[in-house]
PDB file of C-alpha atoms in Angstrom:
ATOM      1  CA  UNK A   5     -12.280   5.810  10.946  1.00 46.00           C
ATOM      2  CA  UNK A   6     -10.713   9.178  10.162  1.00 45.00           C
ATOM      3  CA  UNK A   7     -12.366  11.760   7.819  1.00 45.00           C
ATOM      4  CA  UNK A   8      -9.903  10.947   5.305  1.00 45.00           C
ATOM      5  CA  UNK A   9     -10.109   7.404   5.244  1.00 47.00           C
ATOM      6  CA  UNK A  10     -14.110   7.813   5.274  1.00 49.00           C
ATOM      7  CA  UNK A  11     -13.391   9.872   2.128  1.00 49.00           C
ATOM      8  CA  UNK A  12     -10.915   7.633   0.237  1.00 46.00           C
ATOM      9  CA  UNK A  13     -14.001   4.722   0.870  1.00 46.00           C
ATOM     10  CA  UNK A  14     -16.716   7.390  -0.673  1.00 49.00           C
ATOM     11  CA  UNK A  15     -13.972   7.814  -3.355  1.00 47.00           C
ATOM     12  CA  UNK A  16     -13.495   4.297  -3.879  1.00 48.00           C
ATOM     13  CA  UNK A  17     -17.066   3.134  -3.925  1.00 50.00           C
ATOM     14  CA  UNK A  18     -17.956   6.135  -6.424  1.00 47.00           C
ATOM     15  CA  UNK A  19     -15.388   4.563  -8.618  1.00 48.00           C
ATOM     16  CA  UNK A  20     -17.205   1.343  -8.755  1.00 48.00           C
ATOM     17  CA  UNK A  21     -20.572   3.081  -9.080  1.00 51.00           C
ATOM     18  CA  UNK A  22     -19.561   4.882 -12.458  1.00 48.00           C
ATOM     19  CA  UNK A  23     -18.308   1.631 -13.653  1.00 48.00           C
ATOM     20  CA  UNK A  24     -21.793  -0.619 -13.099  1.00 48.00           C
ATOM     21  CA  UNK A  25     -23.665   2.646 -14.881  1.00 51.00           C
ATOM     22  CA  UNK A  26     -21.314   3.386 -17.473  1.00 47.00           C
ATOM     23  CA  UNK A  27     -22.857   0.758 -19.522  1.00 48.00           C
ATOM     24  CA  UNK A  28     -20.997  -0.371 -22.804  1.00 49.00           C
ATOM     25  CA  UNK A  29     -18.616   1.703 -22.455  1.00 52.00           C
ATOM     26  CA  UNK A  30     -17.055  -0.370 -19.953  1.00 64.00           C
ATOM     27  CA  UNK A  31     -18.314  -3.787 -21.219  1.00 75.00           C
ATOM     28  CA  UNK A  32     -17.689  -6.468 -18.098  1.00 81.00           C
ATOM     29  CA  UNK A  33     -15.547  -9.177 -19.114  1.00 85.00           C
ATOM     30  CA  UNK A  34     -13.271 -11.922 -17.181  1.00 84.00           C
ATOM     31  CA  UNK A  35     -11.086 -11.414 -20.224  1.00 87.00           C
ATOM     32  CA  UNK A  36     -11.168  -7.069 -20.380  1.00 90.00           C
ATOM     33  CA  UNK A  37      -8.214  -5.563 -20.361  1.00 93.00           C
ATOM     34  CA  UNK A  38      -8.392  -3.114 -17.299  1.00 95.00           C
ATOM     35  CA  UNK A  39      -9.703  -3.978 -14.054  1.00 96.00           C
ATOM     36  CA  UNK A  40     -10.060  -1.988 -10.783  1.00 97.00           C
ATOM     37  CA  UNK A  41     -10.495  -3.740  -7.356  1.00 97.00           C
ATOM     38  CA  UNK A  42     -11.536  -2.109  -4.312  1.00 97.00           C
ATOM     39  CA  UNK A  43      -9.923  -3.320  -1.061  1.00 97.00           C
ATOM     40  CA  UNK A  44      -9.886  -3.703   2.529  1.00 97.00           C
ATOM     41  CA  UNK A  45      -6.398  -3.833   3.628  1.00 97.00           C
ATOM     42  CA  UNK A  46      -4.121  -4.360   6.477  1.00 96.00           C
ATOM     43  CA  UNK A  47      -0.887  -2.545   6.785  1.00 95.00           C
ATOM     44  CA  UNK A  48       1.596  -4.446   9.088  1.00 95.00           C
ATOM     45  CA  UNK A  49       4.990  -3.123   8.816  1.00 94.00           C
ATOM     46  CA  UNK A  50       7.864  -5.102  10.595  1.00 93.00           C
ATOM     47  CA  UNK A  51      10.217  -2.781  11.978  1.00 91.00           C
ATOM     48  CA  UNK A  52      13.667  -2.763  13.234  1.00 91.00           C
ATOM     49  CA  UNK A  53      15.629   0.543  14.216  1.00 92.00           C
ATOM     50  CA  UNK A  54      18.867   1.762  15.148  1.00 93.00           C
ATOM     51  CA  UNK A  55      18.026   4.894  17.063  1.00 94.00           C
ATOM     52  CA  UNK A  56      20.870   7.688  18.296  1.00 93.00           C
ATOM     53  CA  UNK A  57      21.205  10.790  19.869  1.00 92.00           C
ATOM     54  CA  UNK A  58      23.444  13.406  19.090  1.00 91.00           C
ATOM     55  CA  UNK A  59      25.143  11.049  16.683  1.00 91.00           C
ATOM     56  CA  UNK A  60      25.595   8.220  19.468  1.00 92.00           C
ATOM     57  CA  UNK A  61      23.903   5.239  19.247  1.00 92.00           C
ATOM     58  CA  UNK A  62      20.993   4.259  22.183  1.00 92.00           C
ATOM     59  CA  UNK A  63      21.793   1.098  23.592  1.00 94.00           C
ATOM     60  CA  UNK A  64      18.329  -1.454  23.473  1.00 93.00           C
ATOM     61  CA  UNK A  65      16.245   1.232  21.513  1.00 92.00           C
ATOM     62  CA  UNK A  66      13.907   0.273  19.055  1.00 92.00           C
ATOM     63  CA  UNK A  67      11.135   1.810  17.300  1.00 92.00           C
ATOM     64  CA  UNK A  68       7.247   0.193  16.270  1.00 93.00           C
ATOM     65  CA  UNK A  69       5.328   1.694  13.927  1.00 94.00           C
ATOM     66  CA  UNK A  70       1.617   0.757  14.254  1.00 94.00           C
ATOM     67  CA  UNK A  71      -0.709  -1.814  12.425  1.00 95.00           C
ATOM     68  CA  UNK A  72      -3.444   0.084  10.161  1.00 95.00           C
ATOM     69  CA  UNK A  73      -6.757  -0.822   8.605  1.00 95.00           C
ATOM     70  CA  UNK A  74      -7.668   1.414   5.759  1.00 95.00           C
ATOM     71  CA  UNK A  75      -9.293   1.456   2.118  1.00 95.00           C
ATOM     72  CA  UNK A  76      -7.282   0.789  -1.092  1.00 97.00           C
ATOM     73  CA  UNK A  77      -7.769   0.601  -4.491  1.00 97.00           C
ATOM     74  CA  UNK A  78      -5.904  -1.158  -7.850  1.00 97.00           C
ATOM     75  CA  UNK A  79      -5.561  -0.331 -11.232  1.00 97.00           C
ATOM     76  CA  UNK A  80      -4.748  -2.765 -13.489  1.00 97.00           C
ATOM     77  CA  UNK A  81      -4.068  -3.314 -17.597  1.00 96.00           C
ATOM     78  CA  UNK A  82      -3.439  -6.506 -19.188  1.00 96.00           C
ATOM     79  CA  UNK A  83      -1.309  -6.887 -21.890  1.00 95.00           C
ATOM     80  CA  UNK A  84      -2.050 -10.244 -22.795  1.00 93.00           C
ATOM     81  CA  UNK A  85      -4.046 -13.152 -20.688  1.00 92.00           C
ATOM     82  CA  UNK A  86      -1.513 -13.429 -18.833  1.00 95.00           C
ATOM     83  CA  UNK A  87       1.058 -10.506 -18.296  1.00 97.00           C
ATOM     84  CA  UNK A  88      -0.154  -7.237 -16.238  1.00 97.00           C
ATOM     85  CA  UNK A  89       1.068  -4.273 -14.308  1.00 98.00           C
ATOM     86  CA  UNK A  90      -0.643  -3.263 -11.535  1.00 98.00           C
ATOM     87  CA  UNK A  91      -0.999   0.372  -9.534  1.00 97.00           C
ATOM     88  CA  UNK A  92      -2.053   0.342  -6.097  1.00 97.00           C
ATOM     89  CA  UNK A  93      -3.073   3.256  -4.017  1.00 92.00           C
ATOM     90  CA  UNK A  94      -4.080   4.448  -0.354  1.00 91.00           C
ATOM     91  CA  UNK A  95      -3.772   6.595   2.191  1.00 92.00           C
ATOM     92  CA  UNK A  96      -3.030   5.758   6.542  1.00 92.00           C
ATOM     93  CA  UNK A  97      -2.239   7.131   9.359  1.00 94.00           C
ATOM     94  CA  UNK A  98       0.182   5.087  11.611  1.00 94.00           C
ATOM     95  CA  UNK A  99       2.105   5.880  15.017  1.00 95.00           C
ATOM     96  CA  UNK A 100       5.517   5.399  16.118  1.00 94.00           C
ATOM     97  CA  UNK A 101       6.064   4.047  19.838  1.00 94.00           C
ATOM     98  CA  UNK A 102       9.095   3.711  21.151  1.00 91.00           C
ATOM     99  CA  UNK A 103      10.645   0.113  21.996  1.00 92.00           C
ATOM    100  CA  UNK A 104      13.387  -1.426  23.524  1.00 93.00           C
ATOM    101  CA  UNK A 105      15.178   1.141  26.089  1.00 92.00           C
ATOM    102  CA  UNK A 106      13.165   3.898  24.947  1.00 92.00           C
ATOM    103  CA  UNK A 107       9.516   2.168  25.357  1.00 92.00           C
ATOM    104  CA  UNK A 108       8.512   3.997  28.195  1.00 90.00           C
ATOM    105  CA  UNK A 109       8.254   6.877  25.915  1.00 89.00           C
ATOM    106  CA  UNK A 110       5.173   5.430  23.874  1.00 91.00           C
ATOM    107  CA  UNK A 111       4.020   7.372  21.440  1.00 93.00           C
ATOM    108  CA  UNK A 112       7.372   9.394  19.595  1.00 92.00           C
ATOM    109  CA  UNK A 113       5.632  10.359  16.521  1.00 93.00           C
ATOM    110  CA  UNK A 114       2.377   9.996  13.819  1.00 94.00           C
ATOM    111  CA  UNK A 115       3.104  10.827  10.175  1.00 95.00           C
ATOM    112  CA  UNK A 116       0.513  10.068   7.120  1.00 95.00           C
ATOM    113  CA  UNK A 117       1.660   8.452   4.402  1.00 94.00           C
ATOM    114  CA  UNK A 118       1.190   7.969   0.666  1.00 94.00           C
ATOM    115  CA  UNK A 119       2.377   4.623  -0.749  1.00 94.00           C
ATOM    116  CA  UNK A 120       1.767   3.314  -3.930  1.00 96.00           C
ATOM    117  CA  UNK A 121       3.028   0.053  -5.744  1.00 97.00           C
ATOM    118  CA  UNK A 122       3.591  -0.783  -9.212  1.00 98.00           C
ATOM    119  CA  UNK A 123       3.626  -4.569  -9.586  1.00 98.00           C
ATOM    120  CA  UNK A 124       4.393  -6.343 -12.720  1.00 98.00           C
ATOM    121  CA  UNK A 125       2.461  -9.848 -12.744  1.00 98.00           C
ATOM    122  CA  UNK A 126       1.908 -13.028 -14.108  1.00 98.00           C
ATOM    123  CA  UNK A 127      -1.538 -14.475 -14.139  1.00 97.00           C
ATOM    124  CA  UNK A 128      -1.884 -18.145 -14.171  1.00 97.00           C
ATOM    125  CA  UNK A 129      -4.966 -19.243 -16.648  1.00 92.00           C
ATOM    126  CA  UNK A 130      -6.542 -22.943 -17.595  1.00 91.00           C
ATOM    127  CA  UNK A 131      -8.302 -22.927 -14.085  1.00 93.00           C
ATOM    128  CA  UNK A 132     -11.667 -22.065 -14.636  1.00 90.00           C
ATOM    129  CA  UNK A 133     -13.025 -19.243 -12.644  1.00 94.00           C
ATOM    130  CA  UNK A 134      -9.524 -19.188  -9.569  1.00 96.00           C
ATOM    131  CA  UNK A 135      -7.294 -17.232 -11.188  1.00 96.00           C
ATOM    132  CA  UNK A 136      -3.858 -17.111  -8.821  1.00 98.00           C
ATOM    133  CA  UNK A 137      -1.389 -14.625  -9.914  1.00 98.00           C
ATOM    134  CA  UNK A 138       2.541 -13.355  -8.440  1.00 98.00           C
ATOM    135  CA  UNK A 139       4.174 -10.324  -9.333  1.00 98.00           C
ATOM    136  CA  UNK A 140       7.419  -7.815  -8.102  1.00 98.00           C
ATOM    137  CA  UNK A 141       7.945  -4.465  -8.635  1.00 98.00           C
ATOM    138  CA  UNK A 142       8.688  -1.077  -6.696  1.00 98.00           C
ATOM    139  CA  UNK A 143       6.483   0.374  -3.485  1.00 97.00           C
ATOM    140  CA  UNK A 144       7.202   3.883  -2.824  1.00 96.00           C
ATOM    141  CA  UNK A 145       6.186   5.558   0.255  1.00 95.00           C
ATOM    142  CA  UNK A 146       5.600   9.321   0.927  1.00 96.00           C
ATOM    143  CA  UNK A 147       5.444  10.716   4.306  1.00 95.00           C
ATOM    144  CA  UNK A 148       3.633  14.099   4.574  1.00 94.00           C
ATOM    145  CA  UNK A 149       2.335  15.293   7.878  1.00 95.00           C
ATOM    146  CA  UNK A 150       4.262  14.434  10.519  1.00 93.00           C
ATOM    147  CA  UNK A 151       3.766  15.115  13.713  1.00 92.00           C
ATOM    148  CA  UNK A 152       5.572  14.277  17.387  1.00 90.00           C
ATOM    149  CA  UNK A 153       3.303  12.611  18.684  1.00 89.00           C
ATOM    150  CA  UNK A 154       2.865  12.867  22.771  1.00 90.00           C
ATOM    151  CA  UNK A 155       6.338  14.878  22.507  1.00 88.00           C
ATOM    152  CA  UNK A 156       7.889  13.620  25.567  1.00 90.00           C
ATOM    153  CA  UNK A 157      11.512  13.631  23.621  1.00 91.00           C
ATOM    154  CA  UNK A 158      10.726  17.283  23.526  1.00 91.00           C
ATOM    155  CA  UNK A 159      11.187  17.826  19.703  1.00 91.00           C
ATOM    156  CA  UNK A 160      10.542  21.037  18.299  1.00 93.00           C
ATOM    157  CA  UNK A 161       9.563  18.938  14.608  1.00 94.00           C
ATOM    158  CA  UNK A 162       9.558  15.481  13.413  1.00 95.00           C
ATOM    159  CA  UNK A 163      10.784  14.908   9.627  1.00 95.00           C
ATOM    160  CA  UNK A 164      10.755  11.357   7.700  1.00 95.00           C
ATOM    161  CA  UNK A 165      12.724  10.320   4.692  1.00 96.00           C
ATOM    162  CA  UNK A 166      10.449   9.480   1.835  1.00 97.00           C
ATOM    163  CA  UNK A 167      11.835   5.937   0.755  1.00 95.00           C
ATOM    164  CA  UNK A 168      11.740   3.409  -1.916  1.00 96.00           C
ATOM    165  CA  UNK A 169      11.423  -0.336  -1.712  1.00 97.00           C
ATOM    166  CA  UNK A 170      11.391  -3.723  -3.890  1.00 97.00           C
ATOM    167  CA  UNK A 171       8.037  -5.119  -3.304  1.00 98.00           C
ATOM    168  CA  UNK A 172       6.686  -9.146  -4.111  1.00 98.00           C
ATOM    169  CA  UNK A 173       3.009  -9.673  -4.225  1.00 98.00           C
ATOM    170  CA  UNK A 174       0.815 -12.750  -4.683  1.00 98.00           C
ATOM    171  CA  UNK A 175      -2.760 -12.922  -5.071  1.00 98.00           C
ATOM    172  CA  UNK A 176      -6.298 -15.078  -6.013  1.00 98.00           C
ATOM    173  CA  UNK A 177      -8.919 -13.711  -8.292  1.00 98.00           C
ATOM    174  CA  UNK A 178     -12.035 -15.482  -7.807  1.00 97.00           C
ATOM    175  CA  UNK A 179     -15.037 -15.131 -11.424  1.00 96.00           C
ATOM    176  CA  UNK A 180     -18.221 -14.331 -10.008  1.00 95.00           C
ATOM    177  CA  UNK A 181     -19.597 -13.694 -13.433  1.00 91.00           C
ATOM    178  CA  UNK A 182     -20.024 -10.438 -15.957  1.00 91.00           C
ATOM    179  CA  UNK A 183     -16.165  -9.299 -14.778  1.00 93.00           C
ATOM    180  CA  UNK A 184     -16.858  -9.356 -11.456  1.00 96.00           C
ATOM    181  CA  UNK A 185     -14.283 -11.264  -9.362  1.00 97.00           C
ATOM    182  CA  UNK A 186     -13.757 -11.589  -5.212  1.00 98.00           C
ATOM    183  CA  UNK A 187      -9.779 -11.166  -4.748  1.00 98.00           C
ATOM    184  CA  UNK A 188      -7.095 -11.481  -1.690  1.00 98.00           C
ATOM    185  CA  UNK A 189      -4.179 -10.362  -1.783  1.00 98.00           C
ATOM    186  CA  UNK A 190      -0.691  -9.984  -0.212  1.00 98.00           C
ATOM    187  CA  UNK A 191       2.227  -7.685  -0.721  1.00 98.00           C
ATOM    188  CA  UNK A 192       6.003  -7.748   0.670  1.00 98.00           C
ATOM    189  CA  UNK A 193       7.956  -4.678   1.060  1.00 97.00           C
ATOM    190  CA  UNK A 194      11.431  -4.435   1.876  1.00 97.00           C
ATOM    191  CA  UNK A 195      12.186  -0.734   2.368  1.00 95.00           C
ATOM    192  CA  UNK A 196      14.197   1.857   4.951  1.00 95.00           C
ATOM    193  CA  UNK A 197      13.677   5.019   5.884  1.00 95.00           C
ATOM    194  CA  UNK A 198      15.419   8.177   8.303  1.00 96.00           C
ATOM    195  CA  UNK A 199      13.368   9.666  11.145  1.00 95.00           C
ATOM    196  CA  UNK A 200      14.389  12.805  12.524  1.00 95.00           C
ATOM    197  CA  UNK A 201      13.631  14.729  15.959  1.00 95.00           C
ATOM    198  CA  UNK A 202      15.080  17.900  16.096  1.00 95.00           C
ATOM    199  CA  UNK A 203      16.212  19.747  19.197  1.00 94.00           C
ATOM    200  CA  UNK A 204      14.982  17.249  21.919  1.00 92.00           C
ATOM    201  CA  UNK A 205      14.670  18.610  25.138  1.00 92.00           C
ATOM    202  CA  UNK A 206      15.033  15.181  26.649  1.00 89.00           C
ATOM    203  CA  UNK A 207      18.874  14.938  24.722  1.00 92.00           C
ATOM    204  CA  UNK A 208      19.379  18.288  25.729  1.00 91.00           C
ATOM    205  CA  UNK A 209      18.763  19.945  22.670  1.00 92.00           C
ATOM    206  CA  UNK A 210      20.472  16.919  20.699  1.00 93.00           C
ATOM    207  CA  UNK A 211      18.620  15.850  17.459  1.00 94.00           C
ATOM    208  CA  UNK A 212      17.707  11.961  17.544  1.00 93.00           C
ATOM    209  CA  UNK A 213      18.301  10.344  14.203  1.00 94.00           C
ATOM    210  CA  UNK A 214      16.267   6.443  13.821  1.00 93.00           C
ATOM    211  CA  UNK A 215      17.399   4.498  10.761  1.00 94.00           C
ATOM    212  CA  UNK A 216      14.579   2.227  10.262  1.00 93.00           C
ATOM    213  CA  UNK A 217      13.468  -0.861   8.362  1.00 93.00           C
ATOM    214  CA  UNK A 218      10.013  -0.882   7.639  1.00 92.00           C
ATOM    215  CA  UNK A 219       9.627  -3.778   5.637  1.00 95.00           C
ATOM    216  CA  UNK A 220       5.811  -3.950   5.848  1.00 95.00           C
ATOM    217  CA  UNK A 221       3.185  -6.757   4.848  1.00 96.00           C
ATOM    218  CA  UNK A 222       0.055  -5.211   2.962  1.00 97.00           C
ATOM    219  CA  UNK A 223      -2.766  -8.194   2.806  1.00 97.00           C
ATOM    220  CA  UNK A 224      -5.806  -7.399   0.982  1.00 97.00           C
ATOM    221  CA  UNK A 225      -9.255  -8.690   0.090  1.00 98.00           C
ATOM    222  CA  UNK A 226     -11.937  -7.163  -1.773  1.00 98.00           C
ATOM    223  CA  UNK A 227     -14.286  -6.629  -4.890  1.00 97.00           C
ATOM    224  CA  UNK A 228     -12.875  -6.477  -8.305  1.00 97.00           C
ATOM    225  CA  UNK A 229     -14.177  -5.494 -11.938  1.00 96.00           C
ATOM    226  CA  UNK A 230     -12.324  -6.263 -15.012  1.00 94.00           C
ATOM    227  CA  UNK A 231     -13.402  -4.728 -18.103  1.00 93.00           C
ATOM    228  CA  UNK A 232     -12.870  -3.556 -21.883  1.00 90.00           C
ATOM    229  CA  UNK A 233     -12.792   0.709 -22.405  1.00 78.00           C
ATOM    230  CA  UNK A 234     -15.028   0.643 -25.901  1.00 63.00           C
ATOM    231  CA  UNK A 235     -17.009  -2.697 -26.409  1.00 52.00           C
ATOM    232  CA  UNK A 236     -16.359  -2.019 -29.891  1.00 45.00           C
ATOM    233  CA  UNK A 237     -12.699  -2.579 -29.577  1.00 49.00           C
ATOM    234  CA  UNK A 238     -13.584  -5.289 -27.616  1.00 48.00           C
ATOM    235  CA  UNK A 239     -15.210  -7.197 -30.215  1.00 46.00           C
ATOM    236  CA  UNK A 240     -12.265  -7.092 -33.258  1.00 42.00           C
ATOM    237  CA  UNK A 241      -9.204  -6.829 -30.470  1.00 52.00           C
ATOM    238  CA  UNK A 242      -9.674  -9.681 -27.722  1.00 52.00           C
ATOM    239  CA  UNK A 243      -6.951  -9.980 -25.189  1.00 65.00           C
ATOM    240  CA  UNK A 244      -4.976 -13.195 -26.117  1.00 62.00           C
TER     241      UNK A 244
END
């Protein structure tokens, strides 16, 4: 695990640990109206590209961006028992290999990135303590970083397009008791972005340009606590 990601997990887990000391404050309830979840989760994205050089297309190249484990976390407010919107958060690393044609170049780039979702759901009640919700919203993904990875296009810089993506999401929250809950997760994202290697040595000095469809799957499980600000409120403003 990277320095970063073991800092996002400190992060995370610190965020719980306020939470179980914070006392009333942040009265546990199955029926608050925040809850945070901390995650394990699995970034797969399914990519297809269209890569040229010096404005002509490659014939047979592709592009694969890598499959990452990493730390997440959720914030979510409930308007009522059974509407929400949800913010997700994380940070990972992934690598792009080339495919196709172009595979025996491996490794083309590495870029961070910064994605967060905002999900509107629907939470399905009457089912005792499984409580299965679906929601769609917007993913958008930052790319900060980048880097050319083993270099052997001969780039002097790699640059990717932030992009922005429709996103469906369905998941199972499971009452352990107090507002604790177990939860999985899954999230589709249909999104594109531009990658750009300028001055190649191996295109003699061409820039090569891949239009890419990420399109990732983002499965989750984890811990969740679901909770009421001021107990007080609580007490005279259930959620209904």
């Amino acid at each position: 695990m990277t320095p970063t990601a073991r800092g996002v997990l400190a992060s995370l887990g610190l965020s719980l640990g306020v939470l179980w000391g914070a006392g009333p404050a942040v009265a546990g309830s199955d029926d608050g109206n925040f809850m945070v979840r901390v995650l394990g989760t699995v970034v797969d994205p399914d990519t297809e590209a269209t890569v040229r050089a010096g404005g002509v297309a490659i014939p047979g190249a592709d592009a694969d961006v890598s499959t990452e484990v990493i730390p997440a976390l959720t914030l979510s407010y409930f308007f009522n028992k059974n509407l929400a919107v949800e913010l997700f958060c994380c940070f990972a690393k992934h690598e792009i290999d080339g495919k196709g044609t172009i595979s025996s170049f491996g490794e083309i780039a590495d870029t961070w990135i910064f994605p967060p979702a905002l999900t509107l759901q629907y939470h399905f009640t009457g089912m005792g303590a499984w409580k299965p919700y679906v929601g769609a919203g917007v993913q958008y993904i930052n790319f900060f970083d980048e880097g050319e990875g083993k270099n052997v296009l001969g780039a002097t810089s790699v640059s990717i397009d932030d992009a922005w993506g429709f996103t469906l999401q369905a998941g199972l929250d499971v009452s352990i008791g107090n507002g604790w809950s177990l939860n999985a997760d899954v999230k589709k994202t249909w999104l594109d972005t531009t990658v750009t290697w300028h001055n190649t040595a191996a295109f003699a000095g061409a820039n090569v340009v891949g239009d890419a469809d990420l399109d990732p799957w983002i499965f989750s499980v984890g811990i969740g606590y679901r909770f009421n600000l001021f107990a007080a409120n609580a007490a005279t403003a259930p959620i209904k």
